[in-house]
PDB file of C-alpha atoms in Angstrom:
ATOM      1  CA  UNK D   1       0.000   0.000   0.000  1.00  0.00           C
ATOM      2  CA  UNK D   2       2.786   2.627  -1.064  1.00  0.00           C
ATOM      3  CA  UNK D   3       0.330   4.005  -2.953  1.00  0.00           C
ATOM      4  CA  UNK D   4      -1.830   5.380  -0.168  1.00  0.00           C
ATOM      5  CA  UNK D   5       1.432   7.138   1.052  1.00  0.00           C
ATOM      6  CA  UNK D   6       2.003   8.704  -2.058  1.00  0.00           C
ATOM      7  CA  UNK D   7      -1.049   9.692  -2.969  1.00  0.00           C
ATOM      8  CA  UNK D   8      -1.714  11.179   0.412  1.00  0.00           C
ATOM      9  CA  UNK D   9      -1.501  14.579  -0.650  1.00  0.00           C
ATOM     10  CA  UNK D  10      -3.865  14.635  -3.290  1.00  0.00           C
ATOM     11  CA  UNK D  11      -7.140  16.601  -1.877  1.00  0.00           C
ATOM     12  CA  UNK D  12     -10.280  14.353  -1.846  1.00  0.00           C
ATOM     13  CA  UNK D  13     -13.267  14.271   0.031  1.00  0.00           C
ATOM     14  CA  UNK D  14     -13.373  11.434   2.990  1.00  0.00           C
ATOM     15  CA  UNK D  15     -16.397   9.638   0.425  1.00  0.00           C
ATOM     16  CA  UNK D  16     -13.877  10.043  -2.168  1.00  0.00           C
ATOM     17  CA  UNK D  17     -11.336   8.301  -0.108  1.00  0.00           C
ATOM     18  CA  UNK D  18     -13.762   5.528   1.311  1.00  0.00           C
ATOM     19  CA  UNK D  19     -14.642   4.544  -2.806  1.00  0.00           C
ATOM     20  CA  UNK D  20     -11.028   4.532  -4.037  1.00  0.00           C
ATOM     21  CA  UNK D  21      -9.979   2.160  -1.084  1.00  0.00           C
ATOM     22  CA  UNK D  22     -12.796   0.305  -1.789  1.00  0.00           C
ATOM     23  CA  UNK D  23     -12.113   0.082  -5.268  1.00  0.00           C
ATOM     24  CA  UNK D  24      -8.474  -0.947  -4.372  1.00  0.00           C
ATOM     25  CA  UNK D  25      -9.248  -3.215  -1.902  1.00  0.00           C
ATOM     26  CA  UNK D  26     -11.719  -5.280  -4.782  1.00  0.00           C
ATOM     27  CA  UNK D  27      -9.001  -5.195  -6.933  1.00  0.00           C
ATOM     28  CA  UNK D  28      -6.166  -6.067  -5.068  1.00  0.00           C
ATOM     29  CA  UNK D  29      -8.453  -8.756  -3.697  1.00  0.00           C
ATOM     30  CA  UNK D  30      -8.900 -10.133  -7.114  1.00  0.00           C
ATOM     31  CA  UNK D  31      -5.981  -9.812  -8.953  1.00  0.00           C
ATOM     32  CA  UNK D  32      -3.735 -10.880  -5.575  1.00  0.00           C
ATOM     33  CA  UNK D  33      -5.845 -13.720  -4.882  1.00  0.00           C
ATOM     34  CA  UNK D  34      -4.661 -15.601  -8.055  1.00  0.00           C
ATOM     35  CA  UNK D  35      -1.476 -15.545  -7.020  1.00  0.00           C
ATOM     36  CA  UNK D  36      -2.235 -15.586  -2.782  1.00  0.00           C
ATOM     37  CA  UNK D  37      -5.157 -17.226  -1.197  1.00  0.00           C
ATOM     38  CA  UNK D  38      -7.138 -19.822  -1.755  1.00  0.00           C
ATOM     39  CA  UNK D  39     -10.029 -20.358  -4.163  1.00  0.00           C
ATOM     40  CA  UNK D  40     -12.693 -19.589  -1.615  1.00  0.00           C
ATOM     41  CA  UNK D  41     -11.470 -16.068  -0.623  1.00  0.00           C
ATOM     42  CA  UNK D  42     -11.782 -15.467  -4.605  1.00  0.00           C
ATOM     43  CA  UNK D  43     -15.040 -16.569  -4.636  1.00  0.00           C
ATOM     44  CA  UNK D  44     -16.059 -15.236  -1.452  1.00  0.00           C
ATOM     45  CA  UNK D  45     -14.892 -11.966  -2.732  1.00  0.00           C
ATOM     46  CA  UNK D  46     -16.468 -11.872  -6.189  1.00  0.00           C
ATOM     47  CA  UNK D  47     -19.549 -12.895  -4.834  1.00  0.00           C
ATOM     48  CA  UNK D  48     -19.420  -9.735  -2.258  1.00  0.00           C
ATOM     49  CA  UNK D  49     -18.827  -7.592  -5.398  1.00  0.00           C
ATOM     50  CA  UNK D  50     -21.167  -9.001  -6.920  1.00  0.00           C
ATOM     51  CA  UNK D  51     -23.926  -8.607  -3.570  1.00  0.00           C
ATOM     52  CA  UNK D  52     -22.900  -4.662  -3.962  1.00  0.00           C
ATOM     53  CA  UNK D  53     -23.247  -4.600  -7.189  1.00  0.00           C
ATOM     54  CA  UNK D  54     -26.413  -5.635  -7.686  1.00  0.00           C
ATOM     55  CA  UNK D  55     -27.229  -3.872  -4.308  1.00  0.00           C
ATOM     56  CA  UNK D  56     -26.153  -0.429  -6.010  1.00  0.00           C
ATOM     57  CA  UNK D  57     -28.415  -1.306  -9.157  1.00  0.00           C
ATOM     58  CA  UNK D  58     -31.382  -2.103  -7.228  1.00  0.00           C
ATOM     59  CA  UNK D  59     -31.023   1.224  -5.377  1.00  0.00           C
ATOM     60  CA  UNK D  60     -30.495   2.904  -8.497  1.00  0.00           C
ATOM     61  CA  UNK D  61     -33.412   1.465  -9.964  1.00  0.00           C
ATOM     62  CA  UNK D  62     -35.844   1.953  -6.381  1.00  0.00           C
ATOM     63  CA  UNK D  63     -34.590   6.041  -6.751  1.00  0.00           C
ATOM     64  CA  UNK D  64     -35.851   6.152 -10.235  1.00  0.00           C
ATOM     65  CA  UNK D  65     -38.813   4.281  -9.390  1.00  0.00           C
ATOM     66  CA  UNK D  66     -39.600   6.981  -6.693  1.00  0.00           C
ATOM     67  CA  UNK D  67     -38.991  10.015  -8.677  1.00  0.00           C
ATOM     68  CA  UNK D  68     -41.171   8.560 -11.612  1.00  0.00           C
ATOM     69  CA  UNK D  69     -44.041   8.172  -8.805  1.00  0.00           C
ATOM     70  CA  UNK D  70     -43.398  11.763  -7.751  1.00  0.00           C
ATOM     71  CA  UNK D  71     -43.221  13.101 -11.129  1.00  0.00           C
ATOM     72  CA  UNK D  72     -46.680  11.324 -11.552  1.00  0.00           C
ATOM     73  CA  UNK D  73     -48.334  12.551  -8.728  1.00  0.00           C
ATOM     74  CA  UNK D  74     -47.313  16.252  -9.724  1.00  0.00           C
ATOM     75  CA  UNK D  75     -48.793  15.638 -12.906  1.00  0.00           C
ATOM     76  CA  UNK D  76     -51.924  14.418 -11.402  1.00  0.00           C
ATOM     77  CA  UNK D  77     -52.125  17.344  -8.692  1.00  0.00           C
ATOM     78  CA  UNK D  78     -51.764  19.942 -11.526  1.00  0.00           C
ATOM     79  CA  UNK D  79     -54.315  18.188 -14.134  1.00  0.00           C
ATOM     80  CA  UNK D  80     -56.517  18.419 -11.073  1.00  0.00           C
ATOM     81  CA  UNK D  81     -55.992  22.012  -9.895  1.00  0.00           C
ATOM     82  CA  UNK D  82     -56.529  22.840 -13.998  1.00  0.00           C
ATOM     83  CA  UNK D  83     -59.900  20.943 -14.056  1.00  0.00           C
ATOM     84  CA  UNK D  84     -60.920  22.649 -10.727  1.00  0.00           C
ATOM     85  CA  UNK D  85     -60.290  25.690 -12.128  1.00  0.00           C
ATOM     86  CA  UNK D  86     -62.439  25.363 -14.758  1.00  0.00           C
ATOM     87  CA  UNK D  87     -65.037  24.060 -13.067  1.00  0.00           C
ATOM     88  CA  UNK D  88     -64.740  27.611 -11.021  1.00  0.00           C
ATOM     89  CA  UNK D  89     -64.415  29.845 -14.334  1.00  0.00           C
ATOM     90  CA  UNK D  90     -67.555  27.909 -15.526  1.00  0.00           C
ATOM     91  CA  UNK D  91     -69.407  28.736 -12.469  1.00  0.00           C
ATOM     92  CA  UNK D  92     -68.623  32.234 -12.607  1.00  0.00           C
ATOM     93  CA  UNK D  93     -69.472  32.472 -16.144  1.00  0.00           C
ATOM     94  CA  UNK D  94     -72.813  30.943 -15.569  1.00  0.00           C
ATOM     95  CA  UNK D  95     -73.652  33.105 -12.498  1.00  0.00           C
ATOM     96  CA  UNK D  96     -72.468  36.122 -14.587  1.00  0.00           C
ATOM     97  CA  UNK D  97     -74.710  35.138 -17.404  1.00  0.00           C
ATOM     98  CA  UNK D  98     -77.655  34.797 -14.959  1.00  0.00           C
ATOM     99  CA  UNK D  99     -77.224  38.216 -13.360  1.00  0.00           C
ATOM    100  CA  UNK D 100     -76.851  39.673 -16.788  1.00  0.00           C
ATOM    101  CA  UNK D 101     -80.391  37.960 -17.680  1.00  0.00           C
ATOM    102  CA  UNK D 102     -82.157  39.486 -14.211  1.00  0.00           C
ATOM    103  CA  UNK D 103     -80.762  42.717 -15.233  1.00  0.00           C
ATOM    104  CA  UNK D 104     -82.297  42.562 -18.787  1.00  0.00           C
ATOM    105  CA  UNK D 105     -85.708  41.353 -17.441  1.00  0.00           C
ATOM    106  CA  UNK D 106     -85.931  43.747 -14.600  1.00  0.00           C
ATOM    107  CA  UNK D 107     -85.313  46.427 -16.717  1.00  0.00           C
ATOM    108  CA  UNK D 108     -87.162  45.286 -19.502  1.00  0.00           C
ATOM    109  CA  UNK D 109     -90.059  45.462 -17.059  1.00  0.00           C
ATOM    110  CA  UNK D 110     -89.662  49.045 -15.751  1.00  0.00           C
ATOM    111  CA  UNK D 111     -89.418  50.503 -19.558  1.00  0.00           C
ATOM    112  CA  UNK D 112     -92.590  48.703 -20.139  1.00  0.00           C
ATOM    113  CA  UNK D 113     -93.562  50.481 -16.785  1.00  0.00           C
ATOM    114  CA  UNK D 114     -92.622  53.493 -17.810  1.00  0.00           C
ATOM    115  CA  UNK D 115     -94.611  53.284 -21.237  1.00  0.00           C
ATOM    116  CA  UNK D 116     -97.406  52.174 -19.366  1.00  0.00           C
ATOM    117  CA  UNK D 117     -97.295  54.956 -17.051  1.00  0.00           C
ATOM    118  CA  UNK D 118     -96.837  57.761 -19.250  1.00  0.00           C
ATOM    119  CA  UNK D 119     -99.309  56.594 -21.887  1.00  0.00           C
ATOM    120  CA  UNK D 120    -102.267  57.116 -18.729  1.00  0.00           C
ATOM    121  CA  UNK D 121    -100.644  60.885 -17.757  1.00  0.00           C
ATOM    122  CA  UNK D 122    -101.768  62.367 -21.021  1.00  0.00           C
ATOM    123  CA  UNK D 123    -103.707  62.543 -24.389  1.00  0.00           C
ATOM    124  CA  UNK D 124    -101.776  65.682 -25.358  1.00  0.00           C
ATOM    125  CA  UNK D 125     -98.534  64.948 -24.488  1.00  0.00           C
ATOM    126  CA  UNK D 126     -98.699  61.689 -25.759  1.00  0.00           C
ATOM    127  CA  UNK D 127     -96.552  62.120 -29.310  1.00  0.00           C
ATOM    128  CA  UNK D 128     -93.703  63.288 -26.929  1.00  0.00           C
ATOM    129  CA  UNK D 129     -94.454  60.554 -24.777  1.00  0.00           C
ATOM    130  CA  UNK D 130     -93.997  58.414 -27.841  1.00  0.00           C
ATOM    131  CA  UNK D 131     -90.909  60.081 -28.857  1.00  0.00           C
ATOM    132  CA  UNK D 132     -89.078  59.776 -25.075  1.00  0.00           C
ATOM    133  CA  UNK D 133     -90.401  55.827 -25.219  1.00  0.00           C
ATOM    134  CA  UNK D 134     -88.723  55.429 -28.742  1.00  0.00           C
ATOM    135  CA  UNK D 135     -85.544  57.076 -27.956  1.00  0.00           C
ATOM    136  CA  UNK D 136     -85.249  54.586 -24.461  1.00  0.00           C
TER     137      UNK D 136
END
């Protein structure tokens, strides 16, 4: 392990450290063991890398998993806040619409009203009553 030693005084971060040493110790591990050891440390030793390996990989794939799922329910919340929305424009619209209508009656009524009214107050005056009720 000269290495470590010489290498010492390259920065890293400690995780940085911990994955090279880990990385050194697999290889070392595997490459020494054909010359040192016996069979079953090589095999005991692959398998390990191979338990981490497929460790890592299921991890990987559980993370992706998880942000697809989020991703989703984002999607969901917002087609849901859009169709809400609408629902609430269409509601205003309608009420809107209805109000408008009242109005139009209610005045509607009152001109007639006022036509009504101003026909009884007078014979005489009645082709400038007809005139003011045109004009409204």
């Amino acid at each position: 392990m000269t290495h470590v030693k010489r290498f010492q005084s390259i920065p890293m971060s400690k995780s940085m450290r911990g994955l090279c040493k880990e990385e050194d110790y697999a290889f070392l591990g595997v490459s020494g063991s054909s010359t040192r050891g016996s069979p079953e440390d090589q095999g005991a030793l692959e398998e390990n890398w191979k338990d981490t390996k497929e460790a890592r990989a299921r991890r990987r794939l559980e993370g992706e998993q998880q942000e697809k799922e989020r991703l989703r329910a984002i999607e969901d919340s917002k087609k849901e806040r859009e169709q809400q929305w609408r629902r609430h424009i269409a509601e205003v619209t309608s009420s809107q619409e209805k109000t408008l209508q009242d109005r139009r009656t209610r005045l509607h009524s009152f001109r007639e009203f006022q036509r009504k009214v101003l026909a009884e107050e007078g014979g005489a005056e009645g082709a400038a009553v007809h005139l003011l009720v045109t004009r409204m």
